[in-house]
mmCIF file of C-alpha atoms in Angstrom:
data_model
loop_
_atom_site.group_PDB
_atom_site.id
_atom_site.type_symbol
_atom_site.label_atom_id
_atom_site.label_comp_id
_atom_site.label_asym_id
_atom_site.label_seq_id
_atom_site.Cartn_x
_atom_site.Cartn_y
_atom_site.Cartn_z
ATOM 1 C CA MET A 55 0.000 0.000 0.000
ATOM 2 C CA VAL A 56 1.029 3.612 -0.478
ATOM 3 C CA ASP A 57 2.767 5.126 2.527
ATOM 4 C CA LEU A 58 0.392 7.968 3.365
ATOM 5 C CA LYS A 59 2.505 9.210 6.271
ATOM 6 C CA TYR A 60 -0.397 9.311 8.680
ATOM 7 C CA LEU A 61 1.918 8.899 11.694
ATOM 8 C CA LYS A 62 1.008 11.307 14.470
ATOM 9 C CA LYS A 63 3.706 13.059 16.497
ATOM 10 C CA LYS A 64 2.938 14.170 20.048
ATOM 11 C CA ARG A 65 2.978 17.849 20.921
ATOM 12 C CA THR A 66 2.579 18.850 17.270
ATOM 13 C CA LYS A 67 -0.250 20.751 15.677
ATOM 14 C CA LYS A 68 -1.122 22.521 12.430
ATOM 15 C CA VAL A 69 -1.629 26.275 12.266
ATOM 16 C CA ALA A 70 -5.223 27.036 11.333
ATOM 17 C CA SER A 71 -4.548 29.303 8.360
ATOM 18 C CA ILE A 72 -3.844 28.037 4.857
ATOM 19 C CA VAL A 73 -0.453 29.240 3.702
ATOM 20 C CA THR A 74 0.097 27.205 0.542
ATOM 21 C CA LEU A 75 -2.259 26.238 -2.255
ATOM 22 C CA VAL A 76 -1.601 23.990 -5.238
ATOM 23 C CA THR A 77 -4.336 23.667 -7.827
ATOM 24 C CA GLY A 78 -4.623 21.555 -10.941
ATOM 25 C CA VAL A 79 -7.412 21.262 -13.480
ATOM 26 C CA LEU A 80 -7.613 18.417 -15.955
ATOM 27 C CA LEU A 81 -10.155 18.181 -18.744
ATOM 28 C CA ILE A 82 -10.962 14.675 -19.963
ATOM 29 C CA PRO A 83 -12.844 14.755 -23.251
ATOM 30 C CA PHE A 84 -14.789 11.742 -24.458
ATOM 31 C CA MET A 85 -15.460 12.125 -28.153
ATOM 32 C CA LEU A 86 -17.051 9.901 -30.765
ATOM 33 C CA LEU A 87 -14.611 8.157 -33.065
ATOM 34 C CA SER A 88 -15.139 10.704 -35.840
ATOM 35 C CA PHE A 89 -13.912 13.428 -33.471
ATOM 36 C CA MET A 90 -10.916 11.505 -32.159
ATOM 37 C CA GLY A 91 -8.438 13.748 -33.968
ATOM 38 C CA ARG A 92 -9.613 16.892 -32.232
ATOM 39 C CA ASP A 93 -7.266 18.301 -29.594
ATOM 40 C CA ILE A 94 -9.101 19.300 -26.428
ATOM 41 C CA GLY A 95 -8.108 19.679 -22.857
ATOM 42 C CA HIS A 96 -5.393 20.942 -20.575
ATOM 43 C CA PHE A 97 -3.668 20.020 -17.347
ATOM 44 C CA THR A 98 -2.376 22.654 -14.941
ATOM 45 C CA ILE A 99 -0.833 22.624 -11.492
ATOM 46 C CA GLY A 100 -0.276 25.996 -9.842
ATOM 47 C CA LEU A 101 1.450 26.767 -6.562
ATOM 48 C CA LYS A 102 1.276 29.781 -4.236
ATOM 49 C CA ASN A 103 3.804 30.040 -1.423
ATOM 50 C CA SER A 104 3.789 31.959 1.841
ATOM 51 C CA ASN A 105 5.464 31.004 5.138
ATOM 52 C CA VAL A 106 5.524 27.382 4.000
ATOM 53 C CA LYS A 107 7.534 27.137 0.777
ATOM 54 C CA LEU A 108 6.848 24.126 -1.421
ATOM 55 C CA ALA A 109 8.138 23.694 -4.958
ATOM 56 C CA LEU A 110 7.017 21.648 -7.954
ATOM 57 C CA SER A 111 9.345 20.107 -10.499
ATOM 58 C CA THR A 112 9.689 17.255 -12.966
ATOM 59 C CA ASP A 113 13.418 17.386 -12.187
ATOM 60 C CA ILE A 114 14.509 15.490 -9.066
ATOM 61 C CA ASP A 115 17.313 18.029 -8.534
ATOM 62 C CA PHE A 116 14.802 20.905 -8.669
ATOM 63 C CA LYS A 117 17.111 22.870 -10.952
ATOM 64 C CA GLU A 118 14.005 24.049 -12.803
ATOM 65 C CA SER A 119 11.459 24.289 -10.001
ATOM 66 C CA THR A 120 8.259 26.183 -10.646
ATOM 67 C CA THR A 121 4.996 27.322 -9.127
ATOM 68 C CA PHE A 122 2.970 26.523 -12.239
ATOM 69 C CA MET A 123 2.804 23.586 -14.647
ATOM 70 C CA SER A 124 0.663 23.447 -17.759
ATOM 71 C CA LEU A 125 0.041 20.993 -20.589
ATOM 72 C CA ASP A 126 -2.240 22.151 -23.386
ATOM 73 C CA LYS A 127 -4.134 20.444 -26.198
ATOM 74 C CA LEU A 128 -4.359 16.955 -24.811
ATOM 75 C CA PRO A 129 -5.878 14.580 -27.369
ATOM 76 C CA PRO A 130 -9.186 12.901 -26.479
ATOM 77 C CA TYR A 131 -9.405 9.550 -24.737
ATOM 78 C CA THR A 132 -10.461 6.235 -26.175
ATOM 79 C CA PRO A 133 -11.912 3.568 -23.827
ATOM 80 C CA TYR A 134 -9.292 0.926 -23.165
ATOM 81 C CA THR A 135 -8.386 -1.531 -20.418
ATOM 82 C CA ILE A 136 -5.763 -1.956 -17.753
ATOM 83 C CA GLU A 137 -3.756 -3.992 -20.247
ATOM 84 C CA ALA A 138 -2.490 -0.722 -21.761
ATOM 85 C CA LEU A 139 -0.945 0.114 -18.396
ATOM 86 C CA ASN A 140 0.359 -3.345 -17.640
ATOM 87 C CA SER A 141 2.451 -3.294 -20.802
ATOM 88 C CA VAL A 142 4.495 -0.565 -19.089
ATOM 89 C CA SER A 143 6.463 -1.189 -15.884
ATOM 90 C CA ASP A 144 5.865 0.819 -12.716
ATOM 91 C CA VAL A 145 9.433 2.110 -12.931
ATOM 92 C CA VAL A 146 8.646 3.672 -16.324
ATOM 93 C CA LEU A 147 5.130 4.879 -15.423
ATOM 94 C CA ASP A 148 6.244 6.454 -12.156
ATOM 95 C CA ASP A 149 8.941 8.607 -13.763
ATOM 96 C CA PRO A 150 8.690 12.142 -15.139
ATOM 97 C CA SER A 151 10.850 11.258 -18.151
ATOM 98 C CA SER A 152 7.929 9.251 -19.592
ATOM 99 C CA ASN A 153 5.352 12.057 -19.270
ATOM 100 C CA ASP A 154 5.400 12.813 -22.998
ATOM 101 C CA THR A 155 6.302 9.403 -24.388
ATOM 102 C CA ILE A 156 3.664 6.846 -23.360
ATOM 103 C CA GLY A 157 -0.097 6.347 -23.357
ATOM 104 C CA LYS A 158 -0.696 7.901 -26.786
ATOM 105 C CA LYS A 159 -1.779 6.588 -30.179
ATOM 106 C CA THR A 160 0.506 8.419 -32.605
ATOM 107 C CA ASN A 161 -0.011 8.591 -36.349
ATOM 108 C CA PRO A 162 3.338 7.412 -37.795
ATOM 109 C CA TYR A 163 2.847 9.398 -41.003
ATOM 110 C CA THR A 164 1.998 12.771 -39.480
ATOM 111 C CA ASN A 165 3.697 12.218 -36.093
ATOM 112 C CA THR A 166 0.595 13.624 -34.403
ATOM 113 C CA ASP A 167 -1.145 12.213 -31.327
ATOM 114 C CA GLU A 168 -4.591 10.915 -32.320
ATOM 115 C CA TYR A 169 -5.937 9.834 -28.936
ATOM 116 C CA LEU A 170 -4.956 8.620 -25.462
ATOM 117 C CA TYR A 171 -5.046 5.081 -24.163
ATOM 118 C CA PHE A 172 -4.200 6.653 -20.820
ATOM 119 C CA PHE A 173 -2.814 9.911 -19.484
ATOM 120 C CA LYS A 174 -0.043 10.027 -16.907
ATOM 121 C CA TYR A 175 1.835 12.849 -15.286
ATOM 122 C CA THR A 176 4.658 12.608 -12.749
ATOM 123 C CA PHE A 177 5.991 15.466 -10.663
ATOM 124 C CA TYR A 178 7.894 16.051 -7.435
ATOM 125 C CA LEU A 179 6.809 18.140 -4.470
ATOM 126 C CA LYS A 180 9.550 19.459 -2.172
ATOM 127 C CA ASN A 181 9.683 21.480 1.030
ATOM 128 C CA VAL A 182 12.180 24.184 0.036
ATOM 129 C CA GLY A 183 11.380 26.490 2.944
ATOM 130 C CA ASP A 184 12.846 26.783 6.430
ATOM 131 C CA VAL A 185 9.868 25.387 8.404
ATOM 132 C CA ASN A 186 8.367 21.901 8.607
ATOM 133 C CA ALA A 187 4.959 21.481 7.022
ATOM 134 C CA SER A 188 1.822 19.373 6.917
ATOM 135 C CA TYR A 189 -0.507 19.319 3.945
ATOM 136 C CA ASN A 190 -3.711 17.828 2.591
ATOM 137 C CA PHE A 191 -3.665 16.375 -0.928
ATOM 138 C CA LYS A 192 -7.133 16.293 -2.480
ATOM 139 C CA PHE A 193 -7.995 15.034 -5.951
ATOM 140 C CA SER A 194 -11.577 15.899 -6.854
ATOM 141 C CA ILE A 195 -14.162 16.125 -9.631
ATOM 142 C CA VAL A 196 -15.126 19.766 -10.045
ATOM 143 C CA ASP A 197 -17.369 19.465 -13.110
ATOM 144 C CA ASN A 198 -19.142 16.533 -14.732
ATOM 145 C CA LYS A 199 -20.880 17.186 -18.050
ATOM 146 C CA ARG A 200 -23.116 14.172 -18.448
ATOM 147 C CA PRO A 201 -24.123 12.822 -21.867
ATOM 148 C CA SER A 202 -27.735 12.999 -22.985
ATOM 149 C CA ASN A 203 -27.852 9.710 -24.906
ATOM 150 C CA VAL A 204 -26.768 7.129 -22.276
ATOM 151 C CA ASN A 205 -27.399 6.516 -18.583
ATOM 152 C CA TYR A 206 -23.773 6.587 -17.464
ATOM 153 C CA SER A 207 -21.147 9.314 -17.434
ATOM 154 C CA LEU A 208 -17.364 9.383 -17.509
ATOM 155 C CA ASP A 209 -16.947 9.145 -13.746
ATOM 156 C CA ASP A 210 -18.585 5.683 -13.935
ATOM 157 C CA ILE A 211 -15.785 4.321 -16.126
ATOM 158 C CA LEU A 212 -12.890 6.510 -14.981
ATOM 159 C CA ARG A 213 -9.989 4.682 -13.334
ATOM 160 C CA VAL A 214 -7.269 6.507 -11.423
ATOM 161 C CA ARG A 215 -3.964 4.839 -10.649
ATOM 162 C CA PHE A 216 -2.318 7.032 -8.026
ATOM 163 C CA TYR A 217 1.345 6.768 -7.051
ATOM 164 C CA GLU A 218 2.546 8.559 -3.912
ATOM 165 C CA ASN A 219 6.062 7.745 -2.758
ATOM 166 C CA SER A 220 8.344 9.613 -0.367
ATOM 167 C CA ASN A 221 10.826 6.731 -0.651
ATOM 168 C CA LEU A 222 11.872 7.473 -4.220
ATOM 169 C CA SER A 223 13.135 3.928 -4.815
ATOM 170 C CA GLU A 224 9.584 2.588 -4.367
ATOM 171 C CA HIS A 225 6.680 2.690 -6.829
ATOM 172 C CA ASN A 226 3.606 1.908 -4.740
ATOM 173 C CA TYR A 227 0.158 2.827 -6.010
ATOM 174 C CA VAL A 228 -3.572 2.496 -5.342
ATOM 175 C CA THR A 229 -6.239 2.238 -8.055
ATOM 176 C CA TYR A 230 -9.442 4.232 -7.477
ATOM 177 C CA ALA A 231 -12.869 3.909 -9.103
ATOM 178 C CA LYS A 232 -16.417 5.003 -8.435
ATOM 179 C CA GLU A 233 -18.468 2.662 -6.250
ATOM 180 C CA GLY A 234 -19.800 -0.171 -8.439
ATOM 181 C CA ILE A 235 -23.292 -1.529 -8.986
ATOM 182 C CA THR A 236 -22.556 -5.232 -8.429
ATOM 183 C CA PRO A 237 -22.680 -6.570 -4.849
ATOM 184 C CA HIS A 238 -19.711 -8.662 -3.691
ATOM 185 C CA PHE A 239 -19.325 -10.700 -0.528
ATOM 186 C CA ASN A 240 -16.351 -11.619 1.589
ATOM 187 C CA GLU A 241 -16.188 -15.274 2.541
ATOM 188 C CA GLY A 242 -18.470 -15.933 5.493
ATOM 189 C CA SER A 243 -20.098 -12.498 5.340
ATOM 190 C CA ILE A 244 -23.683 -11.625 4.418
ATOM 191 C CA GLU A 245 -22.941 -7.911 4.102
ATOM 192 C CA PRO A 246 -22.227 -6.868 0.494
ATOM 193 C CA PHE A 247 -19.599 -4.387 -0.632
ATOM 194 C CA TYR A 248 -19.670 -2.483 -3.905
ATOM 195 C CA ASN A 249 -16.071 -1.894 -4.909
ATOM 196 C CA THR A 250 -15.499 -1.968 -8.650
ATOM 197 C CA CYS A 251 -13.261 -4.546 -10.303
ATOM 198 C CA VAL A 252 -10.086 -2.971 -11.605
ATOM 199 C CA ASN A 253 -10.581 -4.731 -14.942
ATOM 200 C CA LYS A 254 -13.675 -6.907 -15.368
ATOM 201 C CA GLU A 255 -16.041 -9.313 -13.667
ATOM 202 C CA THR A 256 -16.929 -12.868 -14.615
ATOM 203 C CA GLY A 257 -20.390 -13.407 -13.249
ATOM 204 C CA SER A 258 -20.208 -12.088 -9.708
ATOM 205 C CA PHE A 259 -16.452 -12.704 -9.412
ATOM 206 C CA CYS A 260 -13.692 -10.169 -9.885
ATOM 207 C CA ASP A 261 -10.757 -11.062 -12.128
ATOM 208 C CA GLU A 262 -7.133 -11.404 -11.021
ATOM 209 C CA TYR A 263 -6.563 -7.641 -10.741
ATOM 210 C CA GLY A 264 -8.843 -7.383 -7.726
ATOM 211 C CA PHE A 265 -10.934 -4.460 -6.546
ATOM 212 C CA ALA A 266 -10.370 -0.735 -6.784
ATOM 213 C CA THR A 267 -10.618 1.560 -3.777
ATOM 214 C CA ASN A 268 -13.867 3.512 -3.930
ATOM 215 C CA PHE A 269 -13.857 7.227 -4.621
ATOM 216 C CA GLU A 270 -14.168 9.042 -1.324
ATOM 217 C CA SER A 271 -17.439 10.656 -2.396
ATOM 218 C CA GLU A 272 -19.354 11.693 -5.508
ATOM 219 C CA THR A 273 -16.969 14.604 -6.014
ATOM 220 C CA ILE A 274 -13.755 13.578 -4.214
ATOM 221 C CA ILE A 275 -11.589 10.827 -5.690
ATOM 222 C CA LEU A 276 -9.093 10.754 -2.817
ATOM 223 C CA SER A 277 -7.921 12.903 0.054
ATOM 224 C CA ASN A 278 -4.721 12.289 2.040
ATOM 225 C CA ASP A 279 -3.347 14.120 5.077
ATOM 226 C CA ILE A 280 0.445 14.284 5.011
ATOM 227 C CA ASN A 281 2.117 15.176 8.297
ATOM 228 C CA HIS A 282 5.735 16.037 9.156
ATOM 229 C CA PHE A 283 6.834 17.125 5.689
ATOM 230 C CA LYS A 284 10.246 18.251 6.866
ATOM 231 C CA ILE A 285 12.623 20.793 5.382
ATOM 232 C CA GLY A 286 14.150 19.202 2.270
ATOM 233 C CA ASP A 287 11.628 16.344 2.079
ATOM 234 C CA VAL A 288 10.536 15.246 -1.405
ATOM 235 C CA THR A 289 7.505 13.211 -2.496
ATOM 236 C CA ARG A 290 6.982 11.905 -6.016
ATOM 237 C CA TYR A 291 3.428 11.859 -7.378
ATOM 238 C CA THR A 292 2.129 10.159 -10.496
ATOM 239 C CA VAL A 293 -1.496 10.382 -11.608
ATOM 240 C CA VAL A 294 -2.598 7.900 -14.288
ATOM 241 C CA LEU A 295 -6.079 8.217 -15.832
ATOM 242 C CA TYR A 296 -7.885 5.902 -18.223
ATOM 243 C CA LEU A 297 -11.432 4.928 -19.215
ATOM 244 C CA GLU A 298 -12.184 1.250 -18.579
ATOM 245 C CA SER A 299 -13.815 -0.357 -21.621
ATOM 246 C CA ASN A 300 -14.655 -3.554 -19.709
ATOM 247 C CA ASP A 301 -16.863 -1.738 -17.231
ATOM 248 C CA LYS A 302 -20.505 -2.840 -17.247
ATOM 249 C CA GLU A 303 -21.650 0.768 -17.335
ATOM 250 C CA CYS A 304 -20.043 1.399 -20.720
ATOM 251 C CA ASP A 305 -21.821 -1.398 -22.623
ATOM 252 C CA GLY A 306 -23.830 -0.270 -25.629
ATOM 253 C CA GLU A 307 -23.891 3.122 -27.297
ATOM 254 C CA MET A 308 -21.027 5.557 -26.859
ATOM 255 C CA PRO A 309 -21.917 8.738 -24.959
ATOM 256 C CA ASP A 310 -22.176 11.973 -26.870
ATOM 257 C CA GLU A 311 -19.728 14.808 -26.191
ATOM 258 C CA THR A 312 -19.070 14.891 -22.473
ATOM 259 C CA TYR A 313 -16.255 15.636 -20.082
ATOM 260 C CA LEU A 314 -14.968 15.631 -16.531
ATOM 261 C CA LYS A 315 -12.956 18.400 -14.955
ATOM 262 C CA LEU A 316 -10.622 17.210 -12.217
ATOM 263 C CA ALA A 317 -8.602 19.271 -9.759
ATOM 264 C CA ILE A 318 -5.597 18.587 -7.549
ATOM 265 C CA ASN A 319 -5.606 20.818 -4.477
ATOM 266 C CA ILE A 320 -2.874 20.875 -1.854
ATOM 267 C CA GLU A 321 -3.464 22.917 1.289
ATOM 268 C CA ALA A 322 -0.304 23.210 3.371
ATOM 269 C CA PHE A 323 0.241 24.430 6.902
ATOM 270 C CA GLU A 324 3.225 25.352 8.975
ATOM 271 C CA GLU A 325 3.838 22.661 11.580
ATOM 272 C CA VAL A 326 4.424 24.133 15.021
ATOM 273 C CA ASN A 327 5.802 22.188 17.989
ATOM 274 C CA GLU A 328 4.263 22.944 21.376
ATOM 275 C CA GLU A 329 6.667 23.339 24.237
#
């Protein structure tokens, strides 16, 4: 499991005012095949610093650190399966050097990106200030334009593989999905649970990839509290997004033009020790 650094230290508290904010907005377009060549979407991560100073970079040495990251004109997605991810190792996925090189269907004649099997982005977050910090990392759905021609929307088939590693030699991740519609039962239990299979179900059984962790709510994919982010500490984040074509909700007609807007928000606080 991902080390979420939930360890509590005695005589430590967080100051009540927000002093750092990181925001990211990601547009996921779902277009019909005839529109697959249309470039739509952007991904941004912005950072504001105050007493707590955090920096973003795709460079582990932070030689080119920034307070704002932006990728424009992402191609649209095509529904695919986890197999597209499993053809790439975690070491490659969880590395900023592969941000622009994998997950895309490229036309070999025009050298243009036609659509995405999956989107991934890796970046580092570092405490470059002179005070220890705590922060909350929240990944949420801020807008969901539902299609008019089918009963499901993109959040039903969205899968999020989320890497969070402060030990940079590790590549641990958790896969998240919206709560499913099929009841499952643990052995010896009569109480059902509704986690979604990471890939597909055979009858009422999940395949070898197991179950995803449910989104935290209808609008929040995940939310982690990170404590004791010390001066000089670095955490590597990788967000991988894809649309699962084996999901029961996506059987039948493709949805008309629709999208999700996702945001990454980091609220950071100075960590103050009580005497």
